[in-house]
Coordinates of C-alpha atoms and ligand atoms in Angstrom, one line a residue:
X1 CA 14.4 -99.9 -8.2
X2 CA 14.0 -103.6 -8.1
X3 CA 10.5 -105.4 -7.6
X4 CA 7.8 -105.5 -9.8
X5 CA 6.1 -102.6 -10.9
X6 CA 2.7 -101.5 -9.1
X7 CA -0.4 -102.5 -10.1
X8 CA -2.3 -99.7 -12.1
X9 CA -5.7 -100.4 -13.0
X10 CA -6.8 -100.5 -16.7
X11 CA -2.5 -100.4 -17.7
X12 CA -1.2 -103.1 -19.2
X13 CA 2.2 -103.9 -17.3
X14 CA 5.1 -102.9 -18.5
X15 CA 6.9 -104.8 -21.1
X16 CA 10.0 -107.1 -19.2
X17 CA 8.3 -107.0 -15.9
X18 CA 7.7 -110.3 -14.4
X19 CA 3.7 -109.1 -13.9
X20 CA 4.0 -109.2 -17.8
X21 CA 5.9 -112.4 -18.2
X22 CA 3.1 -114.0 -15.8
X23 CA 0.5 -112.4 -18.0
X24 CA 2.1 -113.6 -21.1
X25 CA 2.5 -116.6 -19.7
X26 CA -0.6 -117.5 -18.9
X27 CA -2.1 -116.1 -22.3
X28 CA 0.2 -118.5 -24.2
X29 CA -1.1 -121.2 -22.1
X30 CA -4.1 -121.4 -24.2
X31 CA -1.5 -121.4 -27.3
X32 CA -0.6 -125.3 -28.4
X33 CA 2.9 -123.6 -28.7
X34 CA 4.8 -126.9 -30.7
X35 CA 1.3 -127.3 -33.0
X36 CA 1.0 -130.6 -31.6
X37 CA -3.4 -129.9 -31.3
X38 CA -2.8 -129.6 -35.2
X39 CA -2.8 -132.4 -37.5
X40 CA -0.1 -132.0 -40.5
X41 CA -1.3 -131.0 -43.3
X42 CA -1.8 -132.5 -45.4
X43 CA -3.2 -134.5 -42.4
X44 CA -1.7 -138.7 -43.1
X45 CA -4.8 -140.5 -42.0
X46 CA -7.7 -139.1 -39.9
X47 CA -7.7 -135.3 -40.1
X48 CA -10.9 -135.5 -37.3
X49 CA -8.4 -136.0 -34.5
X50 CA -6.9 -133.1 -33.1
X51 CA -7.6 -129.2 -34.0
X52 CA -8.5 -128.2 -37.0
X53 CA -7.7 -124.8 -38.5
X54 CA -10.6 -122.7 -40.3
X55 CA -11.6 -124.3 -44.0
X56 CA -10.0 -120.7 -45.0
X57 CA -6.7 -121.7 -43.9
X58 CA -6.7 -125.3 -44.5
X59 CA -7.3 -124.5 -48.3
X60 CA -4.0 -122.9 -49.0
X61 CA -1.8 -124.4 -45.9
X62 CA -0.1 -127.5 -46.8
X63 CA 3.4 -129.4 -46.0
X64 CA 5.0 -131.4 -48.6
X65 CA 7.7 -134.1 -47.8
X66 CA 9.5 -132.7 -51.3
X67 CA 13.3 -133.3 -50.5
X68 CA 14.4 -129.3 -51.4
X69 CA 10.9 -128.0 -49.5
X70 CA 9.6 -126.9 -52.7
X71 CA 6.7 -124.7 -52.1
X72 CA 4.0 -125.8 -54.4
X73 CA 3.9 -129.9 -54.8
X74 CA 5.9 -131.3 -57.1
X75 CA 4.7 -132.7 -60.0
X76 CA 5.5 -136.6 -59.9
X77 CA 5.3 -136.9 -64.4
X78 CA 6.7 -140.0 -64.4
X79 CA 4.5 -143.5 -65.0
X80 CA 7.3 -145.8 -62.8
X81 CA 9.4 -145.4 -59.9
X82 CA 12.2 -147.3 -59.2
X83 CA 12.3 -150.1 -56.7
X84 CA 15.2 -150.9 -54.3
X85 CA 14.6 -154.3 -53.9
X86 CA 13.5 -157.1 -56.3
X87 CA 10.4 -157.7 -54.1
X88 CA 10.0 -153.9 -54.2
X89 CA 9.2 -153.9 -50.5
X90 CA 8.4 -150.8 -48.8
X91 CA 8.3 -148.8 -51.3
X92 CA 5.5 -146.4 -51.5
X93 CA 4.7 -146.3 -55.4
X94 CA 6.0 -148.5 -57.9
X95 CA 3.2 -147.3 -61.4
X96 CA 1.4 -144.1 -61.1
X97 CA -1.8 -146.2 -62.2
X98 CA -1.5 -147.4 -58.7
X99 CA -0.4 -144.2 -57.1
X100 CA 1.8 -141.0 -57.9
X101 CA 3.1 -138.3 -54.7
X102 CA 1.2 -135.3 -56.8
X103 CA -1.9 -137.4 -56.4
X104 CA -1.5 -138.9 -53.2
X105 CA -0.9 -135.2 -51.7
X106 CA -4.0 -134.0 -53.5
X107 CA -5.7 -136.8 -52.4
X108 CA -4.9 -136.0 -48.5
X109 CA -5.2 -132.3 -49.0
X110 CA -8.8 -133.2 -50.2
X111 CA -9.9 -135.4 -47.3
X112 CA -8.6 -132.5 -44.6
X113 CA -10.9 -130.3 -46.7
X114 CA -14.3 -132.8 -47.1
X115 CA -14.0 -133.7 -43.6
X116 CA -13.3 -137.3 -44.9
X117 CA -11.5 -140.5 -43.5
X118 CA -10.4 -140.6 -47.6
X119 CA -10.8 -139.1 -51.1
X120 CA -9.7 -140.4 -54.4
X121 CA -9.4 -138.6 -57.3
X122 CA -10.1 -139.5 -61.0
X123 CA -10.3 -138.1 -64.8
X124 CA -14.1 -136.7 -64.5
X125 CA -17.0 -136.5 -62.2
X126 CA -18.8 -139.0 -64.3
X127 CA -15.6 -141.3 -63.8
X128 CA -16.4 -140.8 -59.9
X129 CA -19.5 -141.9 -60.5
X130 CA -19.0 -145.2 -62.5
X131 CA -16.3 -146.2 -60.1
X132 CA -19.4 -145.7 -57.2
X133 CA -21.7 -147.4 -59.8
X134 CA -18.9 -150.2 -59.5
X135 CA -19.9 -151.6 -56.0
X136 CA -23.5 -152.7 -57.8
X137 CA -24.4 -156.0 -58.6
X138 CA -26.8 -157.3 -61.3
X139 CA -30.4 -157.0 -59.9
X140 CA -29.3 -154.5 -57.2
X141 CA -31.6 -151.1 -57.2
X142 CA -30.7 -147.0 -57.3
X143 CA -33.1 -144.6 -55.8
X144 CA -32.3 -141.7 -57.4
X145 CA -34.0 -138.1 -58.5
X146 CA -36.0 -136.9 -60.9
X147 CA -33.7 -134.2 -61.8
X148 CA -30.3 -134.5 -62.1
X149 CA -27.4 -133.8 -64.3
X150 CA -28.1 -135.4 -67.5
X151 CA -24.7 -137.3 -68.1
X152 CA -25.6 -139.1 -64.2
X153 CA -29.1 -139.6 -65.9
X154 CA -27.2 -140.9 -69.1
X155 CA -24.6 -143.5 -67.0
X156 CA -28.1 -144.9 -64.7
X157 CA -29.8 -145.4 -67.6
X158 CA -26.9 -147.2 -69.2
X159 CA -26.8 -149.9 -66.0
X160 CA -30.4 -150.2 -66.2
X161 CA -30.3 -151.0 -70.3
X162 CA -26.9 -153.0 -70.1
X163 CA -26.0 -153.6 -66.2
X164 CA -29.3 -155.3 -64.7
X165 CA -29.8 -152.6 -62.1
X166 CA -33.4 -151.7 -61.2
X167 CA -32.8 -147.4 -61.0
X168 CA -36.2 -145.7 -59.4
X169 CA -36.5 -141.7 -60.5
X170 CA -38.9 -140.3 -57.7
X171 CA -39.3 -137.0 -56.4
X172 CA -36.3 -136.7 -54.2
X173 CA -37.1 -133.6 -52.4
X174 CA -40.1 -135.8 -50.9
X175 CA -38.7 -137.7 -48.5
X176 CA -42.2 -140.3 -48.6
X177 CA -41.4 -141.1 -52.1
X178 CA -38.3 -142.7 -51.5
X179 CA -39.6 -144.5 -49.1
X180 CA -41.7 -146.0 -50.8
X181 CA -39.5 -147.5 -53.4
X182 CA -36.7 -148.3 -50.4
X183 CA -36.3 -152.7 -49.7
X184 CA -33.7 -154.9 -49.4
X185 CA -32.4 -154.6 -52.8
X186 CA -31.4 -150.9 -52.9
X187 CA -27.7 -150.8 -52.8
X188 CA -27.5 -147.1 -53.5
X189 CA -29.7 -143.8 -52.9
X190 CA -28.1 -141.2 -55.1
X191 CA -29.1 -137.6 -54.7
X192 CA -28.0 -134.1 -56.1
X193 CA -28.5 -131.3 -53.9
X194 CA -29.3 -128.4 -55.4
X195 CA -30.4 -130.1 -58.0
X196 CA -29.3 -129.1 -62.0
X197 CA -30.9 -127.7 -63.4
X198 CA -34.3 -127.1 -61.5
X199 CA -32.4 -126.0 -58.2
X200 CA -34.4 -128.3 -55.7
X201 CA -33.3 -129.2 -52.4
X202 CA -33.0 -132.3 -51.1
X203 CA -33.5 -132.8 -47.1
X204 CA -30.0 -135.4 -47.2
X205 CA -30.0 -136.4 -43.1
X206 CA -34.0 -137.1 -43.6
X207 CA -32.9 -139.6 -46.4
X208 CA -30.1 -140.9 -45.2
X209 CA -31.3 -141.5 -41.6
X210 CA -34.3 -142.9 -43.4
X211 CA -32.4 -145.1 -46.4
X212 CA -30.4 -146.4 -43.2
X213 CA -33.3 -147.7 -41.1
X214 CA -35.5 -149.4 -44.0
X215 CA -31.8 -151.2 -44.7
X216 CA -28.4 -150.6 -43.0
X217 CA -26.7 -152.1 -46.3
X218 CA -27.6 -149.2 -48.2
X219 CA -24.9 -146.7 -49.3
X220 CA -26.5 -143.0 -49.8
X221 CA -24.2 -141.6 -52.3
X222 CA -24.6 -137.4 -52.7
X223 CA -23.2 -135.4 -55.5
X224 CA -21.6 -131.8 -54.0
X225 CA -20.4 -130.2 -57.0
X226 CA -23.2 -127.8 -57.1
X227 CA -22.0 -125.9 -53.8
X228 CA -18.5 -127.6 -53.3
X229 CA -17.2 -128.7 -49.8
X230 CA -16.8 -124.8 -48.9
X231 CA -20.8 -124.6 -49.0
X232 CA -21.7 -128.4 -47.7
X233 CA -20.5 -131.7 -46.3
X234 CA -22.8 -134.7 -47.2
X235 CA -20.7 -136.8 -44.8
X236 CA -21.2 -134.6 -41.7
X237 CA -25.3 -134.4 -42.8
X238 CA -25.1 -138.8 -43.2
X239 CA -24.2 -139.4 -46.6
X240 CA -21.9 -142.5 -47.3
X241 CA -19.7 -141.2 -50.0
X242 CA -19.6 -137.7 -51.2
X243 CA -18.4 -137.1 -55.2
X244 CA -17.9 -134.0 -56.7
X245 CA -17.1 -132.9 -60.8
X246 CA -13.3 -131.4 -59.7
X247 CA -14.0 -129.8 -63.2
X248 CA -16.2 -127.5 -61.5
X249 CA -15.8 -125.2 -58.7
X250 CA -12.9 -127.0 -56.9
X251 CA -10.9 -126.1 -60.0
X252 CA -12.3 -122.9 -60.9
X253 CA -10.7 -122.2 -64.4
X254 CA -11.9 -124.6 -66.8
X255 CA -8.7 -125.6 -67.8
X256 CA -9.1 -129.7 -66.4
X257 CA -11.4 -132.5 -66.1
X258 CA -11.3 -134.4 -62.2
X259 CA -13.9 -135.9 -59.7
X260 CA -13.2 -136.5 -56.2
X261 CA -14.9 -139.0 -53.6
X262 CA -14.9 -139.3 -50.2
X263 CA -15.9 -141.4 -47.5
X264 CA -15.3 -141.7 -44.3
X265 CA -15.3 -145.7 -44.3
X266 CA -11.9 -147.1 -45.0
X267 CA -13.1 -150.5 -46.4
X268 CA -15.3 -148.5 -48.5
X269 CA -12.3 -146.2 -49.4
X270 CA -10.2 -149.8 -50.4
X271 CA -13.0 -151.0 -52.4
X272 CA -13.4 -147.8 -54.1
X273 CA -9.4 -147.3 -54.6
X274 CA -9.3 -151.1 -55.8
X275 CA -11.8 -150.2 -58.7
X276 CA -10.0 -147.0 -59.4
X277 CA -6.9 -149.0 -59.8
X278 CA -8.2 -151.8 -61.7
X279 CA -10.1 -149.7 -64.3
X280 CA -6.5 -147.1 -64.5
X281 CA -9.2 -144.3 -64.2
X282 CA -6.9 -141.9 -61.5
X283 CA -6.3 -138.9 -61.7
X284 CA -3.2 -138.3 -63.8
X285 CA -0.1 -135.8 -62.3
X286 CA -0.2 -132.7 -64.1
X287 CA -3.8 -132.3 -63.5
X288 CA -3.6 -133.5 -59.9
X289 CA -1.4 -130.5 -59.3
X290 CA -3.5 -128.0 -61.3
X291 CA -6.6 -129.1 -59.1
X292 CA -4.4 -128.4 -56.0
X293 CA -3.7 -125.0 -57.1
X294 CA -7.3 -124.3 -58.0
X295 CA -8.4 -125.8 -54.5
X296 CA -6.3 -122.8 -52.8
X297 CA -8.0 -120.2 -54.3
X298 CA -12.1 -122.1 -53.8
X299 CA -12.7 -119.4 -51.3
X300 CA -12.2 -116.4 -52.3
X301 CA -13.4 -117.5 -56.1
X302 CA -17.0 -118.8 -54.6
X303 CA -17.5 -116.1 -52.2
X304 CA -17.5 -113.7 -54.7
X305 CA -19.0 -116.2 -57.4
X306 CA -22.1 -116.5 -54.8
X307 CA -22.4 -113.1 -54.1
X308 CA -22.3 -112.2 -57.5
X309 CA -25.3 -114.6 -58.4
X310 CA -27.5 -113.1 -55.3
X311 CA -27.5 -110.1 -56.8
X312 CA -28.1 -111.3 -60.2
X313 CA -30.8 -113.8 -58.6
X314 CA -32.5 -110.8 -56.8
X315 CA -32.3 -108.6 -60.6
X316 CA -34.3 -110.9 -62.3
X317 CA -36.5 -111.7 -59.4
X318 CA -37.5 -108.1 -59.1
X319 CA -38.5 -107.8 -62.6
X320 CA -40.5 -109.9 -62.7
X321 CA -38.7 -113.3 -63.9
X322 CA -39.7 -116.7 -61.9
X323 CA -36.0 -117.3 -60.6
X324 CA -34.8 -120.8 -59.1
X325 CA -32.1 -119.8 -56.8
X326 CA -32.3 -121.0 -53.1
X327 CA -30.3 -117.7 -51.7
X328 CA -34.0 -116.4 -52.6
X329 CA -36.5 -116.0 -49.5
X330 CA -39.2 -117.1 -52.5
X331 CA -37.0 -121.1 -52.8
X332 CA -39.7 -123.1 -51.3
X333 CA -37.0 -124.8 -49.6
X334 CA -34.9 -121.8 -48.6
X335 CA -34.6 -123.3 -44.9
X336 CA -34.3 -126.7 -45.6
X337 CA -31.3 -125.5 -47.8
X338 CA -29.9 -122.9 -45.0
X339 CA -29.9 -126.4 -42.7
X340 CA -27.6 -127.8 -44.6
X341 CA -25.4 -125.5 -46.5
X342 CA -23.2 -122.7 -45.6
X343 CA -24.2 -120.4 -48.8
X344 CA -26.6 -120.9 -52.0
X345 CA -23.7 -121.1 -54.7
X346 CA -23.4 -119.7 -57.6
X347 CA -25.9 -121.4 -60.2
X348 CA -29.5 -120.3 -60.6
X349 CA -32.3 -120.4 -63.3
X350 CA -35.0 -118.8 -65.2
X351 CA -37.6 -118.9 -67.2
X352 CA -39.1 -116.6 -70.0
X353 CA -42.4 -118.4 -71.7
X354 CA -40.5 -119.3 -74.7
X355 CA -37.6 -121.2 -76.1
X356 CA -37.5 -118.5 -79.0
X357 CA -37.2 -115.3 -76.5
X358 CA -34.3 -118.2 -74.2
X359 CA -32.4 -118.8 -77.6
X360 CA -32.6 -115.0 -78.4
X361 CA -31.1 -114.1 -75.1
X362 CA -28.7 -116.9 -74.6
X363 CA -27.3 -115.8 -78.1
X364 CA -27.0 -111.7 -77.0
X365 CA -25.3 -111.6 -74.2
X366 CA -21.6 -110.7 -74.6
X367 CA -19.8 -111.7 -71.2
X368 CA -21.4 -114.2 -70.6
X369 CA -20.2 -117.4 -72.5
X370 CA -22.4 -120.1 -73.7
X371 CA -21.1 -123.0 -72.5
X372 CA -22.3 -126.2 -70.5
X373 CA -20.6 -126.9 -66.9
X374 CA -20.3 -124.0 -64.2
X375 CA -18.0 -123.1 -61.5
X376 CA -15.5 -121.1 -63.7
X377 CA -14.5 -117.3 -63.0
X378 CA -16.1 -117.0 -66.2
X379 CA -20.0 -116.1 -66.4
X380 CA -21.9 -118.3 -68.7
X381 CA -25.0 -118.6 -69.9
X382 CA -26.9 -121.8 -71.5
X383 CA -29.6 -123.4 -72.0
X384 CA -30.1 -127.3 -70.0
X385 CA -32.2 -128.7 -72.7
X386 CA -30.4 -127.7 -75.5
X387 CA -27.2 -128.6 -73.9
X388 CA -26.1 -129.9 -70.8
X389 CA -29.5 -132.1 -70.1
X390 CA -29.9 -132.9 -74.2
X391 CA -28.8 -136.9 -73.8
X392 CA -32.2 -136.9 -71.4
X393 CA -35.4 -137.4 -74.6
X394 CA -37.6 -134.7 -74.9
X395 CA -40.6 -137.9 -73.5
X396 CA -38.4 -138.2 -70.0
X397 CA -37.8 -134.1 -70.2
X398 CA -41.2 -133.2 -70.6
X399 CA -42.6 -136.0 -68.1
X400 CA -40.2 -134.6 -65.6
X401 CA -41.3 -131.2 -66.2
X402 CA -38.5 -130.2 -67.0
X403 CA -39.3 -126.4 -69.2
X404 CA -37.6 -126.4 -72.9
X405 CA -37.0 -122.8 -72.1
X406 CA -34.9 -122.7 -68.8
X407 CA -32.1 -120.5 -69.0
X408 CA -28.8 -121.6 -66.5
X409 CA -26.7 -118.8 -65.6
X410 CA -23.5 -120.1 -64.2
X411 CA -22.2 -117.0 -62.6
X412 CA -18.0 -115.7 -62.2
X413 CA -16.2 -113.4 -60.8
X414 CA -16.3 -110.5 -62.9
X415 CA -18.1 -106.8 -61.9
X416 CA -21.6 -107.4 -61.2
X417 CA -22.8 -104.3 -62.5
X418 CA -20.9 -105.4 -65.9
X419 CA -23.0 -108.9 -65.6
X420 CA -26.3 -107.1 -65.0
X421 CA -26.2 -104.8 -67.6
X422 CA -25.0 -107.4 -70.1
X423 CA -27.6 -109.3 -69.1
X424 CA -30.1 -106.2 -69.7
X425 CA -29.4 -106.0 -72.7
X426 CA -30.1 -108.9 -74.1
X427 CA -33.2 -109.3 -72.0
X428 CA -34.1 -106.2 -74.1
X429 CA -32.6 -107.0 -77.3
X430 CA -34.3 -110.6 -77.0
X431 CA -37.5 -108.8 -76.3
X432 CA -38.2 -110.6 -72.7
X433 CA -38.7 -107.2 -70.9
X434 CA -41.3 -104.7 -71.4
X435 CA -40.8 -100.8 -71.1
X436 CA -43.2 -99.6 -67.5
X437 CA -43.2 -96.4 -65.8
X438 CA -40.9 -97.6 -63.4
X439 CA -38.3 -99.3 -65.4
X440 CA -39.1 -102.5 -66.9
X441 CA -40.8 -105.9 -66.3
X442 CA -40.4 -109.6 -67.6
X443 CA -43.2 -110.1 -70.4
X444 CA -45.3 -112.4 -69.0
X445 CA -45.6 -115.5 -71.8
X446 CA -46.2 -117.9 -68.9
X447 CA -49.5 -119.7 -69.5
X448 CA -51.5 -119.7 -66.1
X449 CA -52.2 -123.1 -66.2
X450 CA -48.6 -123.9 -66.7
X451 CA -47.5 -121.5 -63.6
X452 CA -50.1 -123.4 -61.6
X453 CA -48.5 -126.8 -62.8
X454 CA -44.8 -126.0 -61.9
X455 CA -46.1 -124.4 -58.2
X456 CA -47.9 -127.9 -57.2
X457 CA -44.6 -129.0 -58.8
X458 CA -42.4 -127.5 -55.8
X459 CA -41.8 -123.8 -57.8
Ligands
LIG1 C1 -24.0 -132.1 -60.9 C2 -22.9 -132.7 -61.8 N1 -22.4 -133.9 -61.4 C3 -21.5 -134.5 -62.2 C4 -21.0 -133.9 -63.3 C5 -20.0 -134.7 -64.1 O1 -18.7 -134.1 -64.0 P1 -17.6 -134.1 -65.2 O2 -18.1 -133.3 -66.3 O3 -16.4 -133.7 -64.5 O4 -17.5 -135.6 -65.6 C6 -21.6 -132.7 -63.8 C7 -21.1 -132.1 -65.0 O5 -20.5 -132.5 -65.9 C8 -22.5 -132.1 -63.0 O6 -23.1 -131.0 -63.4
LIG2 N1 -21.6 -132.9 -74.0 C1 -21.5 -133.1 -72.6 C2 -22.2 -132.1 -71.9 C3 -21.6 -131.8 -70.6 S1 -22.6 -130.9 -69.4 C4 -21.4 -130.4 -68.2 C5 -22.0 -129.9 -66.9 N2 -22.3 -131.0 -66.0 C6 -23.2 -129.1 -67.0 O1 -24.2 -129.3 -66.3 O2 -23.2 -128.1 -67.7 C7 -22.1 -134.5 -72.3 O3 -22.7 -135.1 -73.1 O4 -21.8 -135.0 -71.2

């Protein structure tokens, strides 16, 4: 029989008929057969031309130019490369201060990720911050938070003491008190969102648009590494440059030091590289590829990191424990956060009424570690004033309300019902919770007056 087969309503036709070849054919119109839509990956220059594959897939998928195809990226552990000329032109590195192929593929890899023109990578978060710090100028000013990280506290107050910059701590997640200290000398408005350790959100297009308008000049700087680019990009919400501590969730093992920055400037990405290679702070090889491996494996290590800490967040919450987490309906800025982020992350904080009970529990607990930084499989447990937040005085603490007792839970990967009962236990042990017909409750060792404070004071 010759001809193409009938039509038969709700059949598909059948396989090697020219009916299916036309159907076929016009599906696979839609497909960008020859990937041309698709940037390479890592994409050279601008990965916002073209299609872009789900961050899922851009994580892990990337194309080396390694000259035997090597799967993972090569690590370059060498501090020269040979030149072929005297004049060594055109060749692509010639010191790995300047440049190394393990970092320059992280590098890219990183700016398909954070939606950037660029990123640069150096030893530490704090290093990405001084090379920003960098672009100031004696009698230039920072408008910065209130609460941040203390070793960003510790660098700003280290330029205002020995630098001649003028840096302003205001209540960032009020948009009117920036503007009031905003002029024609702020070079920089620097905000953390959520903030660590108090978990405040800051509104960053209200700033930006808002730093941008009192004076164009300024560069509105955001630190990510509290949700990561999987959770939030500062560049596509106005920011200038977007840094990250690599050491944290983009890494995910504790076993390196990095920080990343992107912008999506490239004169700001030259001036920025310039600095990185004057001061010889870039990443070095073996650690660019370790952070490259870690990168693959971001998603699936938050997404269960995040839903991990809701549950933890909503265990403490119900027993009564005043819980700083904005995956909570009770954040006062839960929608401000949900306009900005894809997902609350993975750090939260609580309080208990007294450093004594916070010391007793921090000490209990088994599986989770007491340790400063976050964004490890590992659970840990600390506590801000003691440790991470201790190079800010107890004056500037207290001033900034900042509670001696705050516990940080940095929350992993591990069973959830292992991490709550862990954490039961040395709630009990620690005597925080009380025995009630139900189950059992936080004690309350909150002074009134003091839970009327921190409320006016956002919680
Ligand atoms: C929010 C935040 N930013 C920056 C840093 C600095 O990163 P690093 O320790 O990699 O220098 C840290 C922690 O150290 C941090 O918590
Ligand atoms: N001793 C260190 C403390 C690092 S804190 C790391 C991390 N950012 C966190 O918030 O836990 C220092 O003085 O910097």
């Amino acid at each position: 029989m010759s001809g193409s087969a009938p039509e038969r309503p709700g059949h598909d036709p059948e396989p090697g008929s020219s009916r299916s070849a036309q159907a076929l054919g016009k599906a696979i119109s839609k497909i960008d057969l020859d990937g041309h839509d698709f940037p390479p990956s890592p994409a050279p220059s601008s990965p916002r031309n073209g299609k872009r594959y789900a961050l899922a897939t851009e994580l892990v998928y990337t194309e080396g130019t390694d000259q035997y195809n090597a799967s993972s990226t090569p690590i370059y552990q060498s501090a020269t490369f040979k030149q072929t000329s005297a004049g060594g032109e055109g060749a692509e590195y010639d010191y790995t201060r300047s440049g190394n192929p393990t970092r320059t593929h992280l590098e890219r890899h990183l700016a398909k990720i954070m939606r950037a023109e660029r990123a640069l990578v150096v030893a530490s978060g704090m290093g990405a911050l001084d090379v920003i710090t960098r672009l100031l100028r004696p009698g230039d000013e920072v408008v910065t938070g209130d609460d941040l990280y203390g070793g960003t506290n510790r660098l700003l107050k280290y330029l205002a003491t020995h630098g001649e910059i003028i840096v302003h701590h205001v209540d960032t997640t009020k948009p009117d008190s920036i503007r009031r200290v905003l002029g024609p000398k702020t070079a920089i408005v620097l905000l953390e969102t959520p903030t660590n350790p108090l978990i405040k959100i800051v509104d960053i297009p209200t700033i930006a648009k808002l730093a941008h308008e009192v004076n164009p000049q300024v560069l509105v700087a955001v630190d990510n590494t509290m949700l990561s680019p999987l959770l939030q990009n500062p560049l596509e919400l106005g920011a200038d440059i977007v840094y990250e501590s690599g050491t944290k969730y983009l890494s995910g093992h504790h076993d390196l030091m990095a920080g990343v920055l992107a912008v999506n400037s490239s004169a700001l990405g030259e001036k920025l590289y310039f600095t990185i290679n004057s001061s010889g702070c870039g990443l070095a090889p073996f650690d660019s590829w370790l952070l490259m491996r870690g990168i693959k494996t971001l998603k699936v290590r938050m997404e269960q990191q995040q839903s991990n800490a809701q549950m933890i967040a909503e265990f403490l919450e119900a027993h009564g424990f005043k819980v700083r987490y904005p995956g909570l309906k009770s954040h006062p800025q839960y929608e401000l956060h949900n306009s900005m982020a894809r997902g609350a992350g993975a750090v939260l904080s609580f309080e208990t009424g007294s450093n004594q009970v916070s010391e007793r529990i921090v000490e209990a607990a088994k599986l989770w570690g007491i340790s400063v930084s976050f964004g490890c499989v590992n659970s840990l447990i600390s506590m801000p004033c003691r440790m991470s937040h201790a190079s800010i005085d107890a004056k500037t603490r207290q001033e900034r309300a900042l509670p001696e007792d705050i516990i940080r839970l940095c929350v992993g990967i591990e069973d959830v019902d292992d991490l709550i009962d862990d954490l039961s236990r040395a709630l009990a042990s620690a005597g925080a919770i009380k025995i009630t017909p139900d189950g059992f409750r936080a004690v309350d060792r909150v002074p009134s007056a003091k839970l009327d404070t921190l409320s006016n004071n956002i919680f």
